[in-house]
Coordinates of C-alpha atoms in Angstrom, one line a residue:
X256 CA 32.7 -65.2 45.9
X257 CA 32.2 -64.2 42.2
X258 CA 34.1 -65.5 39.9
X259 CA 35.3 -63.6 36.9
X260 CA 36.2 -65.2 33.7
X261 CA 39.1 -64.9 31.2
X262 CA 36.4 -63.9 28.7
X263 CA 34.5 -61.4 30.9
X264 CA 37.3 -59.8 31.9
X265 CA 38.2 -58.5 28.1
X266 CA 34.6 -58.2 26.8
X267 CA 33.4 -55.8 29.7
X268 CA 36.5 -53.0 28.8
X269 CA 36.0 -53.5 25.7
X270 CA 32.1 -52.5 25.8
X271 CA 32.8 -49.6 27.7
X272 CA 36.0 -48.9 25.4
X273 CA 33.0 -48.6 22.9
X274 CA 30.4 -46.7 24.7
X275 CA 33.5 -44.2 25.4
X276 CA 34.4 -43.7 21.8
X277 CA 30.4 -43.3 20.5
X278 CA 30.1 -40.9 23.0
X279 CA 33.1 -39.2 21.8
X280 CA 32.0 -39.6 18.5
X281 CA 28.7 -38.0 19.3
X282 CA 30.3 -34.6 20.9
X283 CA 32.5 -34.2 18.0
X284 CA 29.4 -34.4 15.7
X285 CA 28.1 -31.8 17.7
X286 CA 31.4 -29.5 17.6
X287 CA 31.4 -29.7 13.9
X288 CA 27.6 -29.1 13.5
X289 CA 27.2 -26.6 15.7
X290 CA 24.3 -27.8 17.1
X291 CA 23.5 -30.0 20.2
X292 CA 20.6 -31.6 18.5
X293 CA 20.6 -32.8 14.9
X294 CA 18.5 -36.0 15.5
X295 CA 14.9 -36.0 16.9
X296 CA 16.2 -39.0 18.9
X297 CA 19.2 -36.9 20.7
X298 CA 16.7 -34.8 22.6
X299 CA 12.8 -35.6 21.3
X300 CA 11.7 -32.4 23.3
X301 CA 13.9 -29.8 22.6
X302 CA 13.9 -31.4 18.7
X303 CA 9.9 -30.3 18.5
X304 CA 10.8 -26.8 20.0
X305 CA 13.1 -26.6 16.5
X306 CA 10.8 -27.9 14.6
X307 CA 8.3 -25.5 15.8
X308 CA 10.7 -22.7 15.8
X309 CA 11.8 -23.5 12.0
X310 CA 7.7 -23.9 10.8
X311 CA 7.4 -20.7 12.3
X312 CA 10.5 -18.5 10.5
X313 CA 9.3 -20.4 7.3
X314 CA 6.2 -18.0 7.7
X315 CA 7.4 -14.9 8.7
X316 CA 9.9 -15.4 5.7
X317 CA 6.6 -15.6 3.3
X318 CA 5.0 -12.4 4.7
X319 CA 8.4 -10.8 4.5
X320 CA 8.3 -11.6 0.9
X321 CA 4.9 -10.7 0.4
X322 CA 5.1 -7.3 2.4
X323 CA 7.8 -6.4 0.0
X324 CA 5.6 -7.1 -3.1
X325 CA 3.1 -4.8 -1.5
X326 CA 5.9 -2.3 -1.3
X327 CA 7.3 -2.9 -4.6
X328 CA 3.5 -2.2 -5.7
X329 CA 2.7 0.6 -3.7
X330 CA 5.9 2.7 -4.7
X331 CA 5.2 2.4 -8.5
X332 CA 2.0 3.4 -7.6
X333 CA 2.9 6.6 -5.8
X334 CA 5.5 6.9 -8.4
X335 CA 2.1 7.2 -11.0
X336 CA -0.1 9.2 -9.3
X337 CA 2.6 11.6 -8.7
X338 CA 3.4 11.8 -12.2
X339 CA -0.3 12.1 -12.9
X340 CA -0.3 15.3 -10.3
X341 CA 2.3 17.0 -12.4
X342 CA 0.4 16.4 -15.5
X343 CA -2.5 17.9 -14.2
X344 CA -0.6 21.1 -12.6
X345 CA 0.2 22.1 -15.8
X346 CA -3.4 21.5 -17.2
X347 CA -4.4 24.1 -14.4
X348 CA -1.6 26.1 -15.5
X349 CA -2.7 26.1 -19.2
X350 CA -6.6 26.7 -18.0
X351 CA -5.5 29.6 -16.3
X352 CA -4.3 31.2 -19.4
X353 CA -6.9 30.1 -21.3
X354 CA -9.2 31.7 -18.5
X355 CA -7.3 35.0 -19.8
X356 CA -10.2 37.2 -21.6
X357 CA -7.3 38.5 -23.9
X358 CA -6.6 35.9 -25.4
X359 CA -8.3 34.8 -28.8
X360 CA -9.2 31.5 -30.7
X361 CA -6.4 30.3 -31.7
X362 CA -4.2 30.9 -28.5
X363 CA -7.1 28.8 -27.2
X364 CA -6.9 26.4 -30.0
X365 CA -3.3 25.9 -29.0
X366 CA -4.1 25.1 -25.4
X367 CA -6.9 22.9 -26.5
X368 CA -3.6 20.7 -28.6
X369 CA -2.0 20.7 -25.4
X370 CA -4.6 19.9 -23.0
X371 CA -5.3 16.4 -25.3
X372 CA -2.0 15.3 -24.8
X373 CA -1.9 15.7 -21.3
X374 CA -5.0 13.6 -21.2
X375 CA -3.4 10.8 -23.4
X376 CA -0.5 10.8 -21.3
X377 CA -2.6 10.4 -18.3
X378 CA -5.1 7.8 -19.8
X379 CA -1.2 5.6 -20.1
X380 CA -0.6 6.4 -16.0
X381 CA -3.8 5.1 -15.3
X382 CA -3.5 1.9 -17.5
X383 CA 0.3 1.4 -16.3
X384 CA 1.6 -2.1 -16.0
X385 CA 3.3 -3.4 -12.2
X386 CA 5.5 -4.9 -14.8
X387 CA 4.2 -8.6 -13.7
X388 CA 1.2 -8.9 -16.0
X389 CA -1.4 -6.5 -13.6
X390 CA -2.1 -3.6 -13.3
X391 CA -1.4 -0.8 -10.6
X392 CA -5.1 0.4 -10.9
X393 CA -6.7 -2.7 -12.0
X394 CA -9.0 -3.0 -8.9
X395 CA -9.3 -6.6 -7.6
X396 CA -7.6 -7.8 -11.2
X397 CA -7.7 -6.9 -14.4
X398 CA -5.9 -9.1 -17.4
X399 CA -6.5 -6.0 -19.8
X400 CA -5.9 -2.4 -19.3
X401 CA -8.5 -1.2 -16.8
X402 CA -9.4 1.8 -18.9
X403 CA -11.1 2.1 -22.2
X404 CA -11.4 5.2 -24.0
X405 CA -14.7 4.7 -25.6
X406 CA -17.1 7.2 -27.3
X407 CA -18.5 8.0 -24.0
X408 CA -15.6 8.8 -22.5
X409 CA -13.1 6.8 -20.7
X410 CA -14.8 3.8 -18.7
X411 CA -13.2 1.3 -16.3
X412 CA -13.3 -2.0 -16.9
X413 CA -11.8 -3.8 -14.2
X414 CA -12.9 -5.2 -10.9
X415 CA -13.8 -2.4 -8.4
X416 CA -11.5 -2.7 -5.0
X417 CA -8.3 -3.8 -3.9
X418 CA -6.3 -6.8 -4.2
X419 CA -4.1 -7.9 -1.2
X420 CA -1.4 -10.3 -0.5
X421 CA -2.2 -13.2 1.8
X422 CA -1.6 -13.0 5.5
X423 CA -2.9 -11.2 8.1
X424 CA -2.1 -7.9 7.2
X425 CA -4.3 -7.8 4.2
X426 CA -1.8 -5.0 2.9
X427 CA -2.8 -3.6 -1.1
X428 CA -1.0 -4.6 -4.4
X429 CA -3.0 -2.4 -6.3
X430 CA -5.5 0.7 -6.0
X431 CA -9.2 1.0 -6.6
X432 CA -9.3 2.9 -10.4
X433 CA -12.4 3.3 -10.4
X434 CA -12.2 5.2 -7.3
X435 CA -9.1 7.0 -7.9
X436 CA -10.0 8.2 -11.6
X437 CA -13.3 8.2 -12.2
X438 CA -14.6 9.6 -8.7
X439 CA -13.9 12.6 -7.7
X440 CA -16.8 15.0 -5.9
X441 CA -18.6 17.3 -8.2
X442 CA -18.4 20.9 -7.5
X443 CA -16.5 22.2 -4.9
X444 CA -16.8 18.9 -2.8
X445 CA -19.9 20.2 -1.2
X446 CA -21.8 21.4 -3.5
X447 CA -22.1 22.1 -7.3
X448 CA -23.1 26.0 -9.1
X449 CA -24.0 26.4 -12.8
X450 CA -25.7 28.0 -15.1
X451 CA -29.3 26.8 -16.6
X452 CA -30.2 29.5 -18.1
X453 CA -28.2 32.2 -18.5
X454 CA -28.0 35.5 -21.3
X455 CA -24.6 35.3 -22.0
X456 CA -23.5 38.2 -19.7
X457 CA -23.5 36.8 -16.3
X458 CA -21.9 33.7 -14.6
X459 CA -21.9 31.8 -11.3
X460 CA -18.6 31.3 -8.9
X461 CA -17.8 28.0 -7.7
X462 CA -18.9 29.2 -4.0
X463 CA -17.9 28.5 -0.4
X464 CA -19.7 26.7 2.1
X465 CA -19.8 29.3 5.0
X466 CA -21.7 26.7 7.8
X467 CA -22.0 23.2 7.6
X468 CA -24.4 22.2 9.9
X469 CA -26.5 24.6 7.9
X470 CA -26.2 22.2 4.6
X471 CA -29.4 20.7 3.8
X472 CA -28.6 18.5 0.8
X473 CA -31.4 20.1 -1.7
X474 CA -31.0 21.7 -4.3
X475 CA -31.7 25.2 -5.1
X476 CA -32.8 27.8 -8.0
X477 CA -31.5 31.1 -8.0
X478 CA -33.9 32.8 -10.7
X479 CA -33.7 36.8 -12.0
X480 CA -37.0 38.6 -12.5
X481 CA -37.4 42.3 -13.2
X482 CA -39.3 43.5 -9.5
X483 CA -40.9 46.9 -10.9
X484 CA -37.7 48.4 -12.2
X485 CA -35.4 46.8 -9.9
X486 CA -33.9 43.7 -11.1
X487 CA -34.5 40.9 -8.4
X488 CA -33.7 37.2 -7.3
X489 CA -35.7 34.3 -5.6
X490 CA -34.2 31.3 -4.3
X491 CA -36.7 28.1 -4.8
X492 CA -35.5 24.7 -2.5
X493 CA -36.3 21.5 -4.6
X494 CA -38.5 23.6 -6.7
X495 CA -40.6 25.5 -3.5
X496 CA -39.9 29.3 -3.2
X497 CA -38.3 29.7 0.3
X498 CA -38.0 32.8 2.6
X499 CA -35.5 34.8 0.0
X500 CA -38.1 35.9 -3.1
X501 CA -37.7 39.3 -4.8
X502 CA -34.2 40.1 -3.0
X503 CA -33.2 43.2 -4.9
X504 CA -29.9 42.0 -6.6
X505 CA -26.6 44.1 -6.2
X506 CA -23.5 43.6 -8.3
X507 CA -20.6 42.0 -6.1
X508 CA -22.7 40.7 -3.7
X509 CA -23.1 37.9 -2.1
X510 CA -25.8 35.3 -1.6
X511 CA -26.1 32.9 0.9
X512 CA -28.2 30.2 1.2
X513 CA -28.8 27.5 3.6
X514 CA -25.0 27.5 4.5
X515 CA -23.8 28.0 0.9
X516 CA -22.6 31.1 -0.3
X517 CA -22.3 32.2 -4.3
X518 CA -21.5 35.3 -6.4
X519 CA -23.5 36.0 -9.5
X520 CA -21.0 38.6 -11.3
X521 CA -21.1 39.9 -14.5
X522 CA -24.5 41.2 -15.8
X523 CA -27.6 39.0 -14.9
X524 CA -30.8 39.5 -17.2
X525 CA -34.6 38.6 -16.0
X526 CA -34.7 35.1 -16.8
X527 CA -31.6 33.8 -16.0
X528 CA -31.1 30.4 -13.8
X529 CA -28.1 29.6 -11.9
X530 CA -28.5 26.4 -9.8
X531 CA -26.9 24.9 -6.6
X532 CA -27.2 21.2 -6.4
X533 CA -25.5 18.3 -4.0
X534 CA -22.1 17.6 -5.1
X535 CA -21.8 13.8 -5.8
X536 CA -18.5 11.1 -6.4
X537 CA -19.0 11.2 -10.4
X538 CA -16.4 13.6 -11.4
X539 CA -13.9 11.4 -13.8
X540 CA -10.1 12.8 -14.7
X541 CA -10.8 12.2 -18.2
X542 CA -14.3 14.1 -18.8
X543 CA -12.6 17.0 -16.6
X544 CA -10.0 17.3 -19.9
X545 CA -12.6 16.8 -22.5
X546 CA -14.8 19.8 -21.1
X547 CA -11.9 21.7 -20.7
X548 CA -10.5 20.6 -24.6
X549 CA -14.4 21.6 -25.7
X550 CA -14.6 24.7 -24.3
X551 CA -11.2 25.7 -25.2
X552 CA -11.8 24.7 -28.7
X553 CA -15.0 26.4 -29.4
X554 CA -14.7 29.9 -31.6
X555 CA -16.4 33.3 -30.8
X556 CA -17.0 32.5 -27.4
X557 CA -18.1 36.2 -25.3
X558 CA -15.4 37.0 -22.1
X559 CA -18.0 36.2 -19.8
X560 CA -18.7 32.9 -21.0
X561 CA -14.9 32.5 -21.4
X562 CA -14.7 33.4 -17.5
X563 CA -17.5 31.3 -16.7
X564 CA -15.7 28.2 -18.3
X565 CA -12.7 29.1 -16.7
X566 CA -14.5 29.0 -13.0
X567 CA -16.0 25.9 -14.2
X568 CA -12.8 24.1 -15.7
X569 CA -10.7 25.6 -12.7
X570 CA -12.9 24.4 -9.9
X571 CA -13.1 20.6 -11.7
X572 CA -9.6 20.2 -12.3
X573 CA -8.8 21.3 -8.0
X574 CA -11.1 18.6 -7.1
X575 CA -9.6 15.8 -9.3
X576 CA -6.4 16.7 -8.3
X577 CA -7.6 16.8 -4.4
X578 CA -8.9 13.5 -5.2
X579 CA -5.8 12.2 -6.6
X580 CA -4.0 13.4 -4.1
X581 CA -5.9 12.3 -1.6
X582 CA -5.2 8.9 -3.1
X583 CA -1.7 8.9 -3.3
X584 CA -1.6 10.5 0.5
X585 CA -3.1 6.8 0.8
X586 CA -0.3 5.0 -0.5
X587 CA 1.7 6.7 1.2
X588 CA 0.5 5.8 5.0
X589 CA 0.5 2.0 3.4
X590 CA 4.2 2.3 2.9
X591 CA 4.0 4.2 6.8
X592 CA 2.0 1.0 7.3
X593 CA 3.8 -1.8 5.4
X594 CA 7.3 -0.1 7.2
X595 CA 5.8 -0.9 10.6
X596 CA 4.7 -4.3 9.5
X597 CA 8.3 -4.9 8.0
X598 CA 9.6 -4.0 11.4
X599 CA 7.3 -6.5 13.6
X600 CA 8.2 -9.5 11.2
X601 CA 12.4 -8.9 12.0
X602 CA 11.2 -8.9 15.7
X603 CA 9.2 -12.0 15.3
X604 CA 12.0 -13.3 13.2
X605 CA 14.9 -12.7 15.4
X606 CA 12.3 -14.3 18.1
X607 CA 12.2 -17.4 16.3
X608 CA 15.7 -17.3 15.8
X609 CA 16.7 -17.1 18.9
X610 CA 13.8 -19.7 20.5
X611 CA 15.5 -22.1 17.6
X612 CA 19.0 -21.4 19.0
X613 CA 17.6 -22.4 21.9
X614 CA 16.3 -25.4 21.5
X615 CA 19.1 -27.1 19.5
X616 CA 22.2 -25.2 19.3
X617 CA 25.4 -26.3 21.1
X618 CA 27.1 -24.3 23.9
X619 CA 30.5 -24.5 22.0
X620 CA 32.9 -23.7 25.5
X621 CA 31.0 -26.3 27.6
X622 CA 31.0 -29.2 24.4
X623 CA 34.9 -28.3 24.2
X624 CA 35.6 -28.6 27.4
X625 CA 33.0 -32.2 27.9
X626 CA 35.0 -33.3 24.7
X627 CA 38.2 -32.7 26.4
X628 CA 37.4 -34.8 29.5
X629 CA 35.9 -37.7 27.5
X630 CA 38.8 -37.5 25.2
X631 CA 41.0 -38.0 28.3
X632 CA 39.1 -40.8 29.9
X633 CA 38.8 -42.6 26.4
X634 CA 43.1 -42.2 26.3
X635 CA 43.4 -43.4 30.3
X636 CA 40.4 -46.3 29.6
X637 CA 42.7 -47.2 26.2
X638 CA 45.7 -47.3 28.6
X639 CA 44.3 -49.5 31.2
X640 CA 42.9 -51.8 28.4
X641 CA 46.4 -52.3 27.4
X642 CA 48.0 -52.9 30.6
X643 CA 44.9 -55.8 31.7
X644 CA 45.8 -57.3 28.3
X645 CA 49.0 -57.7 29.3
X646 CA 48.0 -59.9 32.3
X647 CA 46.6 -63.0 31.0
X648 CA 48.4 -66.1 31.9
X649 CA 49.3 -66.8 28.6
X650 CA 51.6 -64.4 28.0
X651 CA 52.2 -64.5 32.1
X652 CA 53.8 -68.3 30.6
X653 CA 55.6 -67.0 27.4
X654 CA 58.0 -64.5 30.2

């Protein structure tokens, strides 16, 4: 038979008195946290999930941050290269005038004024600031404006490319300027017509590619020779006279060659050279505007070389603005791009969420309700305490 002690029999209630009330202590911790786990030692396993969880919201916060730099960025740069395509609308607009035989110097003159500013104002949209110390067109970086106007026209100095934000994505902060400005594809994008040699009274049309698989990438001489009486062309490949030699020439007609297809108009003399030559990535913005200023400067020009500078002018200003907008199309599907990315990053942040819920947040009805019954046996353990106290034969004595 055991024998229990005086001593015993008040120091075993009173540890579990004490175990009761930590444990009570613990839940209502919990109920005022919110969360079932707020040391590593209350549950080492699920405490890692959290931990885990929390690393991995931490970086989906960053690329959050960082994909809306990029589209900060990328909206100021559409925002430029649209203002840049309504600059050079109205160039066109003003060479299209100035095309206008009727006109004389100094309406030209006028247009030439014009046509400078535009060109200033452009040379500022290409050089414009993301208003945090870049550039939008610096390339790869640039701590200067990326474009100099120097006496050779307007050159880019920064550092060809794109930069990116860190991550995955790789998504653009800024745009290639080089590229965007300076690049554009000579001619009409295929290939380039002019005039080598030419009397004054005849001039080329930009021309039409009429087959492309017929495209050889040459480059061909269209020279006039007088064939008796008959005035006559032959077409020479890379300087070799091909197939087409003494072709009697007939105003308004066409002439095709090796997929290409030009109009001489106007009045061709024996001796003149009109040329058709690969088109090539080294049409800039900026030297498009200075031919055009040039030409519309110069005095006592003839109509026909007036219409031939128009053709010329016209055709260069559609392919830097096709280039242009090819550019800001661009930008555009990085925003399409950087919305799609925006929209995986809330998925794989309410993931993480809800894995960090998981792992350590308290089920609030089930910790009420486990509160309430330790509550209750801490109150009925208190009670029973009190009535064993009263039983010792001390105070059995004192009655």
């Amino acid at each position: 038979m055991n024998r229990i002690s005086t001593a015993h029999a008040f120091d075993a209630p009173m540890q579990q008195l004490q175990k009761r009330q930590t444990e009570l202590s613990e839940i209502q911790m919990q109920l005022t946290t919110g969360k079932r786990v707020n040391r590593a030692s209350d549950d080492p396993t699920n405490a890692a999930r959290a931990e885990r969880a929390l690393a991995g919201l931490s970086r989906v916060e960053a690329d959050k941050r960082s994909t809306e730099a990029s589209r900060a960025l990328m909206s100021q740069t559409e925002g430029a290269l649209g203002n840049a395509g309504e600059l050079l609308q109205r160039a066109r607009e003003l060479l299209v005038a100035g095309a206008n035989g009727t006109y004389g110097d100094a309406q030209r003159h006028g247009i030439a004024t014009e046509l400078r500013g535009i060109r200033e104002q452009l040379l500022a949209v290409a050089n414009r600031s993301d208003g945090g110390g870049g550039y939008l067109f610096g390339g790869q970086g640039s701590s200067q404006p990326p474009f100099v106007d120097a006496p050779g026209g307007v050159q880019f100095r920064g550092t060809s490319g794109q930069a990116q934000i860190a991550g995955p994505e790789g998504l653009p902060t800024t745009l290639d300027g080089g590229s965007t400005w300076l690049a554009a594809r000579s001619g009409n994008g295929q290939f380039e017509s002019r005039a080598v040699t030419s009397n004054g009274a005849a001039w080329i049309t930009a021309g039409s590619v009429v087959n492309p698989a017929a495209l050889t990438g040459s480059t061909y001489d269209i020279q006039f020779a007088m064939n008796g009486t008959q005035l006559a062309y032959t077409v020479l490949r890379d300087g070799v006279a091909t197939a087409q030699a003494d072709v009697p020439h007939v105003a308004g007609a066409t002439i095709e060659v090796d997929g290409m297809s030009v109009m001489v108009n106007g009045t061709p003399a024996a001796g003149d050279v009109f040329q058709l030559r690969p088109s090539t990535p080294t049409l800039s913005v900026f030297d498009v505007l200075d031919e055009a200023v040039r030409d519309m400067a110069s005095t006592g020009k003839t109509s026909t070389q007036v219409a031939q500078d128009g053709v010329m002018n016209l055709r260069d200003i559609d392919q830097v603005m096709t280039r242009l907008l090819s550019a800001r199309s661009d930008v555009g599907g990085v925003l399409n791009r950087i919305d799609a990315v925006t929209e995986r990053l809330d998925e794989r942040h309410l993931q993480g969420q809800i894995e960090k819920s998981s792992a350590e947040d308290l089920d609030m009805v089930q910790a009420i309700s486990e509160f309430q019954n330790k509550q209750s046996g801490y109150d009925a353990a208190l009670k029973s305490y009190s009535m064993v106290q009263r039983l010792s034969l001390f105070q059995y004595l004192n009655t």
